[in-house]
mmCIF file of C-alpha atoms and ligand atoms in Angstrom:
data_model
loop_
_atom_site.group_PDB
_atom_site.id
_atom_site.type_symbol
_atom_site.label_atom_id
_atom_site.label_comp_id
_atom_site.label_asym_id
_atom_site.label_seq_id
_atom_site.Cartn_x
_atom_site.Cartn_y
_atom_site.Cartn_z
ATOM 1 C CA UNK A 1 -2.637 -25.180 6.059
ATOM 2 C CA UNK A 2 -0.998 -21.549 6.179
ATOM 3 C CA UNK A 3 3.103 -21.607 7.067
ATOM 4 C CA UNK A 4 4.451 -20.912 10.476
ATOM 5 C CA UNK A 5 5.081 -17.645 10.195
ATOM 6 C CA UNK A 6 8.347 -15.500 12.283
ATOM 7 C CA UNK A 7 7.039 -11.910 11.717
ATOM 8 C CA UNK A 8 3.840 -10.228 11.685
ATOM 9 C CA UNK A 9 2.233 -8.828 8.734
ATOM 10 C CA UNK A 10 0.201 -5.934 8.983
ATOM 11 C CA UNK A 11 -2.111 -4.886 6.085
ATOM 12 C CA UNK A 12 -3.617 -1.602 5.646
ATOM 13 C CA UNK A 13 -5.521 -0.490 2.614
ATOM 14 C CA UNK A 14 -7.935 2.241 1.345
ATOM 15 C CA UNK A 15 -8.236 4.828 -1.428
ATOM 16 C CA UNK A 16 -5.359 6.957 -3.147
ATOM 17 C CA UNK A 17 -4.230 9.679 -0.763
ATOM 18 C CA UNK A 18 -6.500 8.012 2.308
ATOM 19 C CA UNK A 19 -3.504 8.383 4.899
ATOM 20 C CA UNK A 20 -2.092 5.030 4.435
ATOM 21 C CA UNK A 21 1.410 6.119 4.019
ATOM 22 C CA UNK A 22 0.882 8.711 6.924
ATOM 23 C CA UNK A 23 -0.357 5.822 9.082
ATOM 24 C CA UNK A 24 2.109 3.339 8.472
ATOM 25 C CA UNK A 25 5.066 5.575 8.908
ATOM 26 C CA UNK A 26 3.279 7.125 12.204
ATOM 27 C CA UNK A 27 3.389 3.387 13.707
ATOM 28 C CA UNK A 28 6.494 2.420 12.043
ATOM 29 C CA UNK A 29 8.353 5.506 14.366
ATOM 30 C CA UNK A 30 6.522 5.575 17.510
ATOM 31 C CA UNK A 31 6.983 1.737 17.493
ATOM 32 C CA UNK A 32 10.544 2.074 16.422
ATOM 33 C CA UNK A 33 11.641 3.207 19.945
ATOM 34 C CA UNK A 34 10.391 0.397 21.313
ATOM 35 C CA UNK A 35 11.360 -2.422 18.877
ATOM 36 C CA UNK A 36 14.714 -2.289 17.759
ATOM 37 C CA UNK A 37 14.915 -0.018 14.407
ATOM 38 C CA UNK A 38 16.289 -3.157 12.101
ATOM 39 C CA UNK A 39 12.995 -5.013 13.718
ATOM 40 C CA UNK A 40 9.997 -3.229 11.545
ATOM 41 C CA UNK A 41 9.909 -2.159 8.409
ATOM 42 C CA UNK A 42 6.813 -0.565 5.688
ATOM 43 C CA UNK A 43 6.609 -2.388 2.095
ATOM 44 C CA UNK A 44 4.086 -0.474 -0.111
ATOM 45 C CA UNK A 45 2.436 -2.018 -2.336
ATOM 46 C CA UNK A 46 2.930 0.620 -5.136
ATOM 47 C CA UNK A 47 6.535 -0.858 -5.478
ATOM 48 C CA UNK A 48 4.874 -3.974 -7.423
ATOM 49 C CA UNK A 49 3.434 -1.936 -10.225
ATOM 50 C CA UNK A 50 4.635 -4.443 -13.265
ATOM 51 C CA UNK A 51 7.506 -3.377 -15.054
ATOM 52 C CA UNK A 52 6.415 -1.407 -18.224
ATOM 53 C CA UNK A 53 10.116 -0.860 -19.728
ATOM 54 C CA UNK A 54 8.999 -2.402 -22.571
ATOM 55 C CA UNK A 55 6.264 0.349 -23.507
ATOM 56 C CA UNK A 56 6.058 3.522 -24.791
ATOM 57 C CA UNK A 57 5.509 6.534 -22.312
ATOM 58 C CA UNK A 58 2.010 7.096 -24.656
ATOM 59 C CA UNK A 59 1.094 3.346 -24.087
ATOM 60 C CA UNK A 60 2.328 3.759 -20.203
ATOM 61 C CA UNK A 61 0.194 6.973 -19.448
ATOM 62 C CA UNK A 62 -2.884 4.463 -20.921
ATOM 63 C CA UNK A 63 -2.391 2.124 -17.978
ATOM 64 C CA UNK A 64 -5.209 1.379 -15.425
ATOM 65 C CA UNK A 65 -3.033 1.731 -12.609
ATOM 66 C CA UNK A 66 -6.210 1.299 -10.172
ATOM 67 C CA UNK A 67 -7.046 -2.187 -10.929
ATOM 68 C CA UNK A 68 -5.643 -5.174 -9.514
ATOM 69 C CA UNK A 69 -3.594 -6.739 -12.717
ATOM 70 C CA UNK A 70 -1.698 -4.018 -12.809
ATOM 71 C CA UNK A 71 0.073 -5.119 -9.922
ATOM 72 C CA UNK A 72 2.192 -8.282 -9.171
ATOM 73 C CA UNK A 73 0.750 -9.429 -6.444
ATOM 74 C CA UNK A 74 2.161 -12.529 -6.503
ATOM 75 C CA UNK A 75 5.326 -11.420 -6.204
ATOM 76 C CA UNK A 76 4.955 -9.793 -3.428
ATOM 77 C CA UNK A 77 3.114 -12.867 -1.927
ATOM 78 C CA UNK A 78 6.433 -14.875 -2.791
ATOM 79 C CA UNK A 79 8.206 -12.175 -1.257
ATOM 80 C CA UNK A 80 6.573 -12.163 2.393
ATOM 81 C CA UNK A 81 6.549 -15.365 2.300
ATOM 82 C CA UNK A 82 10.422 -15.322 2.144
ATOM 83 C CA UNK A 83 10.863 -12.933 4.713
ATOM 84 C CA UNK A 84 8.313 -14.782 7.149
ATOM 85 C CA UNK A 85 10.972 -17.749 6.789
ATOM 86 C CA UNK A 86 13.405 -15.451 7.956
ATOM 87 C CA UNK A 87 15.063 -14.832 4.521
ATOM 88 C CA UNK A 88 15.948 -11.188 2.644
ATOM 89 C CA UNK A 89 14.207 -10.270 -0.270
ATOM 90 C CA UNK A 90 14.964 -7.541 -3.132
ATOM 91 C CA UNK A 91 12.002 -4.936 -3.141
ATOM 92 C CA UNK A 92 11.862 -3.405 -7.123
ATOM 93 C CA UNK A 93 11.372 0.082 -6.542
ATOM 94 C CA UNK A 94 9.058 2.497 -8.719
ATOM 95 C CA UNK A 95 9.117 5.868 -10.681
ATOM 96 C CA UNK A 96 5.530 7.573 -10.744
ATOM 97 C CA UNK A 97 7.376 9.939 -13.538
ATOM 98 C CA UNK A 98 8.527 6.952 -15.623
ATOM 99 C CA UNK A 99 4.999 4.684 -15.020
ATOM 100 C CA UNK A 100 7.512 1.760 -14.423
ATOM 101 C CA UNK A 101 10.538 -0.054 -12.207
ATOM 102 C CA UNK A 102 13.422 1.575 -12.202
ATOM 103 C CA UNK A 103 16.658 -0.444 -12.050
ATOM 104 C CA UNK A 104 17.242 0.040 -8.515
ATOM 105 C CA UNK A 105 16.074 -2.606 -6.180
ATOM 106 C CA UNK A 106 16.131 -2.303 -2.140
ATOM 107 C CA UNK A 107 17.761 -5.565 -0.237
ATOM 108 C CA UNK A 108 14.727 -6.163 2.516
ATOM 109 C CA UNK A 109 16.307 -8.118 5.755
ATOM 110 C CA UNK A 110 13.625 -10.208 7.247
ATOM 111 C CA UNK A 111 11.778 -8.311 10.453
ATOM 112 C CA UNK A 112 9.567 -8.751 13.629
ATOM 113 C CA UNK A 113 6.918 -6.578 12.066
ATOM 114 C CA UNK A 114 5.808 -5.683 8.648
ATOM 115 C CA UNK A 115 3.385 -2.842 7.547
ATOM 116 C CA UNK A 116 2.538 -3.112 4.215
ATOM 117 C CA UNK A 117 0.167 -0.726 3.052
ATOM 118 C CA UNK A 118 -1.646 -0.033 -0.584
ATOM 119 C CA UNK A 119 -4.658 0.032 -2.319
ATOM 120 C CA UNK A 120 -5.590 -2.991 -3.668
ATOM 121 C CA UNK A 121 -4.032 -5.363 -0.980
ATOM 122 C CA UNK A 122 -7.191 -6.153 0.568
ATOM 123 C CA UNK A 123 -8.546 -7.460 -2.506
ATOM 124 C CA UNK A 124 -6.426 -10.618 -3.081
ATOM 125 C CA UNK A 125 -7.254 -13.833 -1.196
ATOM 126 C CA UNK A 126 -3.260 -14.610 -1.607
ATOM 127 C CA UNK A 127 -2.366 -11.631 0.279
ATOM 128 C CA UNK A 128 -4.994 -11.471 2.523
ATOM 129 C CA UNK A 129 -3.919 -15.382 3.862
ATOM 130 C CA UNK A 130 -0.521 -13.314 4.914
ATOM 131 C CA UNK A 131 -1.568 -10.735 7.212
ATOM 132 C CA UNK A 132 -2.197 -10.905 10.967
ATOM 133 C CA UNK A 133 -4.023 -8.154 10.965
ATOM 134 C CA UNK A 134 -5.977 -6.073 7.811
ATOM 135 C CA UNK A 135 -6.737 -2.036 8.434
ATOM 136 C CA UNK A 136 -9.002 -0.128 6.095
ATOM 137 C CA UNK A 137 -8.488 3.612 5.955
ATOM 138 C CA UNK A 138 -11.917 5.041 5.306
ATOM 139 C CA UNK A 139 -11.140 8.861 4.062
ATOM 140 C CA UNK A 140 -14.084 10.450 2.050
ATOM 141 C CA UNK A 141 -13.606 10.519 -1.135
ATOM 142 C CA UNK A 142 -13.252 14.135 -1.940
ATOM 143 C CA UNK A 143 -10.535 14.623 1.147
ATOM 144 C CA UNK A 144 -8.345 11.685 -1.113
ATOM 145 C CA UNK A 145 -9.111 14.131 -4.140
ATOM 146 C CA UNK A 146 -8.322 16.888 -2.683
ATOM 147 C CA UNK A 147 -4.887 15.363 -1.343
ATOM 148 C CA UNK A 148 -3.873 12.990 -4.355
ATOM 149 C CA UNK A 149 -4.223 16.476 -6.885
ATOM 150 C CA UNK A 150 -1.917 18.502 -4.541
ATOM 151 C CA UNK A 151 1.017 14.952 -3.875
ATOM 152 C CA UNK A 152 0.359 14.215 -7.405
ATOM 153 C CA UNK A 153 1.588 17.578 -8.768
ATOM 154 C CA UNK A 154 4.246 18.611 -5.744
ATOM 155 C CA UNK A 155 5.441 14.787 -5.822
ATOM 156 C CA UNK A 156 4.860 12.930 -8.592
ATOM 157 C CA UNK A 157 5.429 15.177 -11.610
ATOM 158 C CA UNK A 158 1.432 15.625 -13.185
ATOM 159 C CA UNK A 159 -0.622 18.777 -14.054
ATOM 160 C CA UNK A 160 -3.763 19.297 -12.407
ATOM 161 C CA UNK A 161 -5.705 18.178 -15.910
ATOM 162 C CA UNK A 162 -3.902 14.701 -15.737
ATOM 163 C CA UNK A 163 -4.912 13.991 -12.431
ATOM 164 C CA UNK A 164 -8.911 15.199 -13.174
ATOM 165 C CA UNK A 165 -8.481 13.499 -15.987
ATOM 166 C CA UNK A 166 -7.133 9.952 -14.634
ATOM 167 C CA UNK A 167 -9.384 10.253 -11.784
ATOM 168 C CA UNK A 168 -12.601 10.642 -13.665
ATOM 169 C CA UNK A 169 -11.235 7.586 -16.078
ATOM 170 C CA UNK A 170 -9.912 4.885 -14.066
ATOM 171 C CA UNK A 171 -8.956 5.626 -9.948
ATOM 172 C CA UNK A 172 -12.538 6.542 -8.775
ATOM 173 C CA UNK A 173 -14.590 4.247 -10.716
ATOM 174 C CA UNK A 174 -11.686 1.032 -9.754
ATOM 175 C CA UNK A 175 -12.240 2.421 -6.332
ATOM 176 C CA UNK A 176 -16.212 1.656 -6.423
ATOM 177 C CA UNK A 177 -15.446 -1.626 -8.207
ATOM 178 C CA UNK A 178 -12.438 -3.039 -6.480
ATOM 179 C CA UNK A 179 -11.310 -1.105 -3.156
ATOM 180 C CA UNK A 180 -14.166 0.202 -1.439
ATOM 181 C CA UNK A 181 -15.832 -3.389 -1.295
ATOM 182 C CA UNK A 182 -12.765 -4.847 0.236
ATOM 183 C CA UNK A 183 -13.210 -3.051 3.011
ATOM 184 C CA UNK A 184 -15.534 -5.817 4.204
ATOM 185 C CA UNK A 185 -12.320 -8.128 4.585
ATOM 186 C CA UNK A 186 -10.932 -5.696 7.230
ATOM 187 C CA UNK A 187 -10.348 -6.150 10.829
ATOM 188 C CA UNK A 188 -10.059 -2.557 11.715
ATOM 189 C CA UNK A 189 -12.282 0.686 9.920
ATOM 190 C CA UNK A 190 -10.247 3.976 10.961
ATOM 191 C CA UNK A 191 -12.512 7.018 9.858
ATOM 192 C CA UNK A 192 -10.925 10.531 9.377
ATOM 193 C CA UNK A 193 -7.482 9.488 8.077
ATOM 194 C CA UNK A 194 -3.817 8.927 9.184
ATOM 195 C CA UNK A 195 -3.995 10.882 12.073
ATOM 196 C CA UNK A 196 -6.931 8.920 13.625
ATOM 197 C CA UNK A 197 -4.667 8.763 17.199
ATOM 198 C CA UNK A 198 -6.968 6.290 18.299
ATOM 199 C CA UNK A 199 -6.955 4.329 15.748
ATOM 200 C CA UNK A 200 -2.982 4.436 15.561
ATOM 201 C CA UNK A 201 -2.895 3.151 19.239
ATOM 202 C CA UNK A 202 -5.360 0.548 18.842
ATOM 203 C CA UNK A 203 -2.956 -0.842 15.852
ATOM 204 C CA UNK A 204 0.061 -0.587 18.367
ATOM 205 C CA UNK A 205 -1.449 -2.717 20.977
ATOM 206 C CA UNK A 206 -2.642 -4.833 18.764
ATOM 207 C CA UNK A 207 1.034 -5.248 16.876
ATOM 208 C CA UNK A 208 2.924 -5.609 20.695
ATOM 209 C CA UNK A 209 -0.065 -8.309 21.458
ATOM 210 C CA UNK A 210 1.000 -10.265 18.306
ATOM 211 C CA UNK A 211 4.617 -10.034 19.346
ATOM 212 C CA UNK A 212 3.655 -11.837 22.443
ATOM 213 C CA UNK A 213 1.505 -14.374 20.792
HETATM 214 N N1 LIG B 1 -5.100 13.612 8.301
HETATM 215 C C1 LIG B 1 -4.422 14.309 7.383
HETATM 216 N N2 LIG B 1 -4.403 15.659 7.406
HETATM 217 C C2 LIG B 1 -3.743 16.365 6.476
HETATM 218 N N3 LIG B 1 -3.058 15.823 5.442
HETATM 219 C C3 LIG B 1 -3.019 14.496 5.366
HETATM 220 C C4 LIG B 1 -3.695 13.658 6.324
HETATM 221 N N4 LIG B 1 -3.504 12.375 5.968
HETATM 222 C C5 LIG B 1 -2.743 12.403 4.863
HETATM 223 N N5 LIG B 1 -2.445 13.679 4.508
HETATM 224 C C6 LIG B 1 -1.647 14.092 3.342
HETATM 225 O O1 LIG B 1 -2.337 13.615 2.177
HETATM 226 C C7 LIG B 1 -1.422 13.085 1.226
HETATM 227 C C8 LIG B 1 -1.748 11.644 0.973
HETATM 228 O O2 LIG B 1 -1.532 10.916 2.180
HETATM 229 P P1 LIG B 1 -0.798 9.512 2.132
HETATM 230 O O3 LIG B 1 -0.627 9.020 3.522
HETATM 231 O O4 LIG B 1 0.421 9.586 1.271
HETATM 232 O O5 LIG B 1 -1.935 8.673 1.381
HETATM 233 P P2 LIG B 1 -1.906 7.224 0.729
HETATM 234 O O6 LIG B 1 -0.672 6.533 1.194
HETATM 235 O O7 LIG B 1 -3.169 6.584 1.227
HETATM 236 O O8 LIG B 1 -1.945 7.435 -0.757
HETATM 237 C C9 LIG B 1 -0.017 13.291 1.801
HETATM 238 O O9 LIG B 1 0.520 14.473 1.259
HETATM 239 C C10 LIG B 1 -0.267 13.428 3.309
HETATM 240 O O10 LIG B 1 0.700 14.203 3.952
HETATM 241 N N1 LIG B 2 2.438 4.992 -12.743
HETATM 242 C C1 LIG B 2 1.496 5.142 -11.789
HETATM 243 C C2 LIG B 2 1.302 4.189 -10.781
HETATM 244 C C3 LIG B 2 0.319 4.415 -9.849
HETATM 245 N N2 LIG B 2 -0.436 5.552 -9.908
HETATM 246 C C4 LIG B 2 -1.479 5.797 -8.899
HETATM 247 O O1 LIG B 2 -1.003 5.564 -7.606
HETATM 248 C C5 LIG B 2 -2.097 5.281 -6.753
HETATM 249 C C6 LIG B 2 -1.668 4.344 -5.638
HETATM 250 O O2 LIG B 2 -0.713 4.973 -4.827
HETATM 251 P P1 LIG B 2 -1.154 5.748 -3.480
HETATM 252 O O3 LIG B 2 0.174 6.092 -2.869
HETATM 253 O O4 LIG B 2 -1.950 6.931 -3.880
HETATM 254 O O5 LIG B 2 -1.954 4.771 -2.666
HETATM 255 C C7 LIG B 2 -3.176 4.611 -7.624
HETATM 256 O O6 LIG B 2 -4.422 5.194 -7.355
HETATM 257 C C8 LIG B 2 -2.700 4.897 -9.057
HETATM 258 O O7 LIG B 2 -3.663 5.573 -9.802
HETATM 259 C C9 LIG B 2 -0.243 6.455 -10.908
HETATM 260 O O8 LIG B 2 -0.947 7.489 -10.971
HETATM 261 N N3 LIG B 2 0.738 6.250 -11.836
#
């Protein structure tokens, strides 16, 4: 029997670079001015990486960040669960330079709405259970390419080899295996990216419906 829950969880998932940042923090400020700011909030997913402190930066760059244990997914289970029962949670925060937590955490008060967005969210039954709603972002695959090689180098410190390199290795071929077959767990397909408008309003009805339920 799932717990009652006091907020609703939105999930949306798809490839690297497929607009599910852009999505979530479209909805996040349009329906800002209508909730009150303190009552929605994004959690990505990419702040769950495991803590690799304990490795070497060689051993670190060797990671498959694209597959699911390379996340702590329970964690973050245990952690909307907590803020469904109305309590605050500490959010680890990540360093895409560093390949692990920093020592910085981010004190999460409990909200009416939650968008959590990331790649491999759709894959786990746990988190899955949690969300009122599940959104795929459905980018072709050389768009998310193109975008992830440009953020990667403006944004998160790699050359233009590393990110070839890492793509050809492990983000493309975990995308085939793990993400792109999760799509069939989602309630909602948006084609063309994070500024499907459509789409976007579709997920804002659907959030202000919830709130009603
Ligand atoms: N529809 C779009 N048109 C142009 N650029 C976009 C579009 N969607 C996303 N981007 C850009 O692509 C990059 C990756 O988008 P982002 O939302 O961060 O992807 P994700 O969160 O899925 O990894 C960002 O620099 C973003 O500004
Ligand atoms: N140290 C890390 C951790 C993650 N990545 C990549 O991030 C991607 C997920 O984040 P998006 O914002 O793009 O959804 C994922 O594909 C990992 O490969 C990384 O490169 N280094």
């Amino acid at each position: 029997m799932s717990e009652q829950r006091s907020c609703v969880i939105i999930g949306i998932a798809g490839a690297s670079a497929s607009g599910k940042s852009l999505i979530a923090q479209t909805i996040y400020n349009e329906l800002m001015a209508e909730l009150d700011a303190a009552e929605i909030g994004v959690i990505s997913e990419d702040c769950y990486y495991r803590d690799q402190g304990h490795l070497t930066m060689e051993e670190r760059i060797k990671t498959n960040y694209d597959h699911p244990r390379a996340l702590d997914h329970e964690l973050l289970a245990e952690q909307l669960r907590a803020l469904s029962r109305g309590e605050a949670v500490d959010i680890p925060q990540y360093s895409y330079v560093a390949h692990t937590r920093t020592s910085e955490t981010i004190h999460f008060l409990p909200k009416k709405v939650i968008i959590l967005e990331g790649i491999l969210l759709l894959t786990d039954p746990l988190l899955r259970e949690l969300m009122d709603a599940s959104i795929f972002m459905d980018t072709p695959l050389d768009i998310c390419l193109i975008r992830r090689l440009q953020r990667d180098v403006e944004e998160r410190g790699r050359s233009m080899d590393s990110v070839l390199q890492q793509y050809r290795d492990t983000v493309r071929p975990m995308f085939l295996q793990f993400i792109e077959p999760s799509k069939q767990h989602a309630d909602i397909i948006v084609p063309r990216g994070g500024r499907n408008r459509i789409a976007t309003d579709m997920i804002k009805s659907r959030i202000r419906h919830l709130l009603l339920d």
